[in-house]
CSV table of C-alpha atoms in Angstrom, one decimal:
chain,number,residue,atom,x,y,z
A,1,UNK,CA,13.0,1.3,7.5
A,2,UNK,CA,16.6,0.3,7.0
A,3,UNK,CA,19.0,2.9,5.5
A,4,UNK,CA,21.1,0.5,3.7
A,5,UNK,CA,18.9,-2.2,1.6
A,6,UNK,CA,21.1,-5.1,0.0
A,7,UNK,CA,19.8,-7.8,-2.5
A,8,UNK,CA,20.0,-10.3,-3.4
A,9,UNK,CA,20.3,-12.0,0.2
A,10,UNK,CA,21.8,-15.0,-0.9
A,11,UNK,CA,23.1,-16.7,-4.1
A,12,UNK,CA,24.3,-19.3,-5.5
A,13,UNK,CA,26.6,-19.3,-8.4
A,14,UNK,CA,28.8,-22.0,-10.4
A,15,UNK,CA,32.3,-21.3,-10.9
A,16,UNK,CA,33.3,-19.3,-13.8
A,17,UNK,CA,30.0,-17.4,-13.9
A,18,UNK,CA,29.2,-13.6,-12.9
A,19,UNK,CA,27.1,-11.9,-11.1
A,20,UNK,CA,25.9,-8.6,-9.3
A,21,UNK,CA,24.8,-7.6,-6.0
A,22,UNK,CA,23.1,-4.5,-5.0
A,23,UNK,CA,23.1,-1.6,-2.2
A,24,UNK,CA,20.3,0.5,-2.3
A,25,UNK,CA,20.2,3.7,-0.2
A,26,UNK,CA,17.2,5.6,1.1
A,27,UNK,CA,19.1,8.8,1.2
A,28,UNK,CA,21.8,10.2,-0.2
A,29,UNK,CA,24.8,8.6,0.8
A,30,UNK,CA,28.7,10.2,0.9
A,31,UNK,CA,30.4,7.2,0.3
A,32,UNK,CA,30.1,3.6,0.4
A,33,UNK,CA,32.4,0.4,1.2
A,34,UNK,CA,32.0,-3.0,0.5
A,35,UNK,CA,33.2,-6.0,2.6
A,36,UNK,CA,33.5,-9.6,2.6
A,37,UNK,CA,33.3,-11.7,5.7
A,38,UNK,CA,34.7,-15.6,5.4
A,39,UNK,CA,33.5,-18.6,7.1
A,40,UNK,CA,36.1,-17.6,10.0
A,41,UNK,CA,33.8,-14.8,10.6
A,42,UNK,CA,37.1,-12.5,9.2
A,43,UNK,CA,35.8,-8.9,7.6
A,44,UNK,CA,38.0,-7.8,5.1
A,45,UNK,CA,37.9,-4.0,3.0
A,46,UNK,CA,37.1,-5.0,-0.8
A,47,UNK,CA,36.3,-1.4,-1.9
A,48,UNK,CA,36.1,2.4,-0.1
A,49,UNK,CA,34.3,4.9,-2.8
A,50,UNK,CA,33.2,8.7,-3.0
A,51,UNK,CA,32.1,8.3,-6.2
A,52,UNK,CA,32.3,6.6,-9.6
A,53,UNK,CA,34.1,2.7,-10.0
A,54,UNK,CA,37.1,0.8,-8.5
A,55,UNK,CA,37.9,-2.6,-9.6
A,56,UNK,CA,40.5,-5.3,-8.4
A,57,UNK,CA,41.3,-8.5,-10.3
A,58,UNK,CA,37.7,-10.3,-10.8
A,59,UNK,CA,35.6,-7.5,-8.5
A,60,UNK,CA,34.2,-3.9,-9.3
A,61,UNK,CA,32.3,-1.6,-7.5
A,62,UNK,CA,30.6,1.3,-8.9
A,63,UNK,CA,28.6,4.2,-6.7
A,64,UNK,CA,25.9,6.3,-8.6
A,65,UNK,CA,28.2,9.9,-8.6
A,66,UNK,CA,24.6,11.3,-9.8
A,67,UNK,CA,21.7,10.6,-7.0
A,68,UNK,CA,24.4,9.0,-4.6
A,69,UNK,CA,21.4,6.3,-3.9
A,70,UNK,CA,22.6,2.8,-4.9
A,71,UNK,CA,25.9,1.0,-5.3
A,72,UNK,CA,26.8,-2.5,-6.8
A,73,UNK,CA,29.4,-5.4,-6.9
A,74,UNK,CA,30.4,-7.3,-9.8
A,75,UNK,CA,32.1,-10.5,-9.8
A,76,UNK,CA,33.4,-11.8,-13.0
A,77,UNK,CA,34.5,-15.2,-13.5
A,78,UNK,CA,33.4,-16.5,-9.7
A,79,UNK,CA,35.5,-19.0,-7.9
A,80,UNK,CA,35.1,-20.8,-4.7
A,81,UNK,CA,37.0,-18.8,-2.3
A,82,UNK,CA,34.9,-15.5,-3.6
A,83,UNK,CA,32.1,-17.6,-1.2
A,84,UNK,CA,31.0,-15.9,2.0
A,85,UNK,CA,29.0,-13.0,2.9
A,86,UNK,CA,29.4,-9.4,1.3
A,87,UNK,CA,28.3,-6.5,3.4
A,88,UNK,CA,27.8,-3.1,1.8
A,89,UNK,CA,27.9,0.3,4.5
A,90,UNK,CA,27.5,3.4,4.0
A,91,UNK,CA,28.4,7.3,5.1
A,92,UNK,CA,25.2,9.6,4.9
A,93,UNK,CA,28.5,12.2,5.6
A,94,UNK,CA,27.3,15.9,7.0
A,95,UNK,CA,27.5,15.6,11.2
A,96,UNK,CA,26.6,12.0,10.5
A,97,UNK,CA,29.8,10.2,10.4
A,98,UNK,CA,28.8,6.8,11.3
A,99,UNK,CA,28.5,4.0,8.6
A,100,UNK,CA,25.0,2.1,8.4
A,101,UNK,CA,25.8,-1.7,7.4
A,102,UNK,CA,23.3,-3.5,5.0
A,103,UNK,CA,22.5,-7.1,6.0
A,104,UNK,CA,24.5,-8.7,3.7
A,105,UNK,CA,24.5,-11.1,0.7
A,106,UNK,CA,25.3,-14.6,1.7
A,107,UNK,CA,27.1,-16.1,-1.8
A,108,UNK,CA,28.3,-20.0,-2.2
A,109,UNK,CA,30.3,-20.6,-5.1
A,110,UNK,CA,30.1,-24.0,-6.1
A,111,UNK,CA,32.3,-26.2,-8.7
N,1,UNK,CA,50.6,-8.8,12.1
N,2,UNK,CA,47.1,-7.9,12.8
N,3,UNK,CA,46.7,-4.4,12.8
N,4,UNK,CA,43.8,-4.5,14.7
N,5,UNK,CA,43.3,-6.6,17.6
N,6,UNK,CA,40.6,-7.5,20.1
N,7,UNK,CA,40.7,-9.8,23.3
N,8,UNK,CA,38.9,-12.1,24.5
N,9,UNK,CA,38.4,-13.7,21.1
N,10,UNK,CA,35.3,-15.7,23.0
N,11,UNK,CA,34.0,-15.4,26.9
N,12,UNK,CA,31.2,-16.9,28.4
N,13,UNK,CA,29.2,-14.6,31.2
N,14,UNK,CA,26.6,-14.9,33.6
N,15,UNK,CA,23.6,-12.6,33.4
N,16,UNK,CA,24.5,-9.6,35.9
N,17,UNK,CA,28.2,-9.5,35.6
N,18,UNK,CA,30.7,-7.2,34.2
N,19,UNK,CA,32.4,-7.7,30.8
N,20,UNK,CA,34.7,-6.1,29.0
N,21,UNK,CA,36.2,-6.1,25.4
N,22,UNK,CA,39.2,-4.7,24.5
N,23,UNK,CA,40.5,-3.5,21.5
N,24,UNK,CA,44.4,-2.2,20.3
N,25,UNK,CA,45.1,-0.9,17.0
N,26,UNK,CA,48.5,-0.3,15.6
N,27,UNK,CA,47.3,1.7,12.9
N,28,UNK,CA,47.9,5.1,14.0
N,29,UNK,CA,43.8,6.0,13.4
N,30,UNK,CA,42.2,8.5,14.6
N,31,UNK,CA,38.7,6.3,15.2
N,32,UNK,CA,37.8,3.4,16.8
N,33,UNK,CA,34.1,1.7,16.2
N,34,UNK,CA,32.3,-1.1,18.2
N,35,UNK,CA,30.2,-3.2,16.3
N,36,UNK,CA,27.8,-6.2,17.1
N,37,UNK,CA,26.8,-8.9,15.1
N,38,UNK,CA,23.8,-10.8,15.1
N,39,UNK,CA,22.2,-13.3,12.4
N,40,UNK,CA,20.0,-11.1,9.8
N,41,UNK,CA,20.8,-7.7,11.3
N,42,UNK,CA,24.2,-7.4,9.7
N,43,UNK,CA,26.9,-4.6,11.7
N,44,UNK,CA,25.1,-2.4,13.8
N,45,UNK,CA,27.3,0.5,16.0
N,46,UNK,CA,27.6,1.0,19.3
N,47,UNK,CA,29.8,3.2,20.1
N,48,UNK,CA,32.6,5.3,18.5
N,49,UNK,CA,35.3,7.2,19.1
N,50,UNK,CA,37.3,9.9,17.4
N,51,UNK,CA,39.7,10.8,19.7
N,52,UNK,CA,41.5,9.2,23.4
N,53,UNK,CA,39.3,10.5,26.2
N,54,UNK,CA,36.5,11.0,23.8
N,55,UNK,CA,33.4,8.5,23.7
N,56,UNK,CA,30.4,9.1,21.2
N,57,UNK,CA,26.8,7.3,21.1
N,58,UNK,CA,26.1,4.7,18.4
N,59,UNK,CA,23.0,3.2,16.8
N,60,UNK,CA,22.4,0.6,19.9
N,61,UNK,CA,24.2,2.8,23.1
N,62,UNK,CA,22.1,1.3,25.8
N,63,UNK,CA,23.6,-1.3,28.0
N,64,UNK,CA,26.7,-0.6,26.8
N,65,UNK,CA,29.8,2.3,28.2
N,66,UNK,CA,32.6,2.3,26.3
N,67,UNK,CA,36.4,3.6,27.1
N,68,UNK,CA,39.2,5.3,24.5
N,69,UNK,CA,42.0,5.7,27.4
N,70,UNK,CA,44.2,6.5,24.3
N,71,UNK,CA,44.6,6.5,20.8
N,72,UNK,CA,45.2,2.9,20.4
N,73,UNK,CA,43.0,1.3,22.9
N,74,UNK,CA,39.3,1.3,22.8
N,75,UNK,CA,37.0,-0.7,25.5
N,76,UNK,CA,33.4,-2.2,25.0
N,77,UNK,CA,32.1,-2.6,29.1
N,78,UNK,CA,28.9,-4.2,29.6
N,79,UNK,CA,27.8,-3.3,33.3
N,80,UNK,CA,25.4,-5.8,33.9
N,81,UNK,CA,25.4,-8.1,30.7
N,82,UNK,CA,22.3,-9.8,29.5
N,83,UNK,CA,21.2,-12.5,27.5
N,84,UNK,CA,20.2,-9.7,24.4
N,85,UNK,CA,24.0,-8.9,24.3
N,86,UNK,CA,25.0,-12.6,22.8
N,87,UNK,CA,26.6,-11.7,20.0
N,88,UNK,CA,29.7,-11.7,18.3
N,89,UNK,CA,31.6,-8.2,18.7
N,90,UNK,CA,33.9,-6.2,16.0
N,91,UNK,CA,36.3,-3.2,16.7
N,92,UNK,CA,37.6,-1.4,13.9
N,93,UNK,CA,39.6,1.5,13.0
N,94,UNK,CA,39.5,4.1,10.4
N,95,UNK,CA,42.1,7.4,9.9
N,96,UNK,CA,39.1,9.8,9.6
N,97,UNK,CA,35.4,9.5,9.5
N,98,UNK,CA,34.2,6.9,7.5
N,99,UNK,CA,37.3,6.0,5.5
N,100,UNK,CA,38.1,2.2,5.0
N,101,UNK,CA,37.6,0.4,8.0
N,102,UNK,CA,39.9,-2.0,9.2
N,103,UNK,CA,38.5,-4.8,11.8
N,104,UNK,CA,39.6,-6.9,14.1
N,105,UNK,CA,38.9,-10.9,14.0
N,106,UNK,CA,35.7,-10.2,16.2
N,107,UNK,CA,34.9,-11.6,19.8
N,108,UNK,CA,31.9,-13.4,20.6
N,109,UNK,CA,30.6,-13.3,23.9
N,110,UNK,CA,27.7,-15.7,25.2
N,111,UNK,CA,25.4,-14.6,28.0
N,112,UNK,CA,23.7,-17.2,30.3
């Protein structure tokens, strides 16, 4: 089965709501990162973590520092350019160095 | 200016021929990732490198060589491409294993 399990695969919010999307890991991971691809097809870094939360303006990521087994987005206050599609990866770390991509959450903000 | 740059940014091939993707970073990163792309598989890895001269395996290797000539250039070569390797194709760069990756705009390539 997949290493790297995201959900919700798509949603659908209204502007000025907030919502949460999910990384689940089958083992423990090292670190995680969270992207956001835009209808261009562009990937862009949100968040790189080891451990604990990061946040910038309206986003925040948290990594379980205990288990090392899930990770999540928040996004407060949604607006339409937050649409497009959020990809979570992760490091299992060790003499694994590669990241494992989940398959992404599609969002659409709408007005 | 990009940082990380990839060329062609779309190519059409016959099944059989010889393609090849490039990718130039002006990051100063150690590694250098190939990626495809396909509709509800997410990012999957083909090949990596951590250092010029130095090719490792990905997840999905087969059918595909790749090249790291130096530390700024990295190469995707499909041999004999097929119609399984339509896809859109990302190269990105990190300054040491698994850090924040940094991609380029992505190339799609179309087998017929």
């Amino acid at each position: 089965g997949d290493q790297v399990e995201q959900s919700p695969s798509a949603l659908s919010l209204h502007e000025g709501t907030d919502s949460a999307l999910r990384c689940n890991f089958t083992t423990t991971m090292r670190s995680v990162q969270w992207f956001r691809q835009n209808s261009r097809g562009s990937l862009i870094s949100l968040f790189y973590l080891a451990s604990g939360t990061k946040e910038n303006g309206r986003l925040k990521s948290a990594f379980d520092s205990k288990e090392r087994r899930y990770s999540t987005l928040h996004i407060r206050d949604a607006q339409l350019e937050d649409s497009g599609t959020y990809f979570c990866a992760a490091e299992a770390g060790g003499s694994n160095a590669k990241l494992t991509f989940g398959k992404g959450t599609k969002l659409s903000v709408k007005s | 200016e990009a940082a990380v740059t990839q060329s062609p940014r779309s190519k059409v091939a016959v099944t059989g021929g010889k393609v090849t993707l490039s990718c130039h970073q002006t990051n100063n990163h150690d590694y250098m990732y190939w990626y495809r792309q396909d509709t509800g598989h997410g990012l999957r890895l083909i090949h990596y490198s951590y250092v010029a001269d130095s090719t490792e395996k990905g997840d999905i290797p087969d059918g595909y060589k790749a090249s790291r000539p130096s530390q700024e250039n990295f190469s995707l070569i499909l041999e004999l491409a097929s119609l399984s390797q339509t896809a859109v194709y990302f190269c990105a760069s990190s300054d040491a294993s698994g850090n924040t990756l940094y991609f380029g705009e992505g190339s799609r390539l179309i087998v017929v």
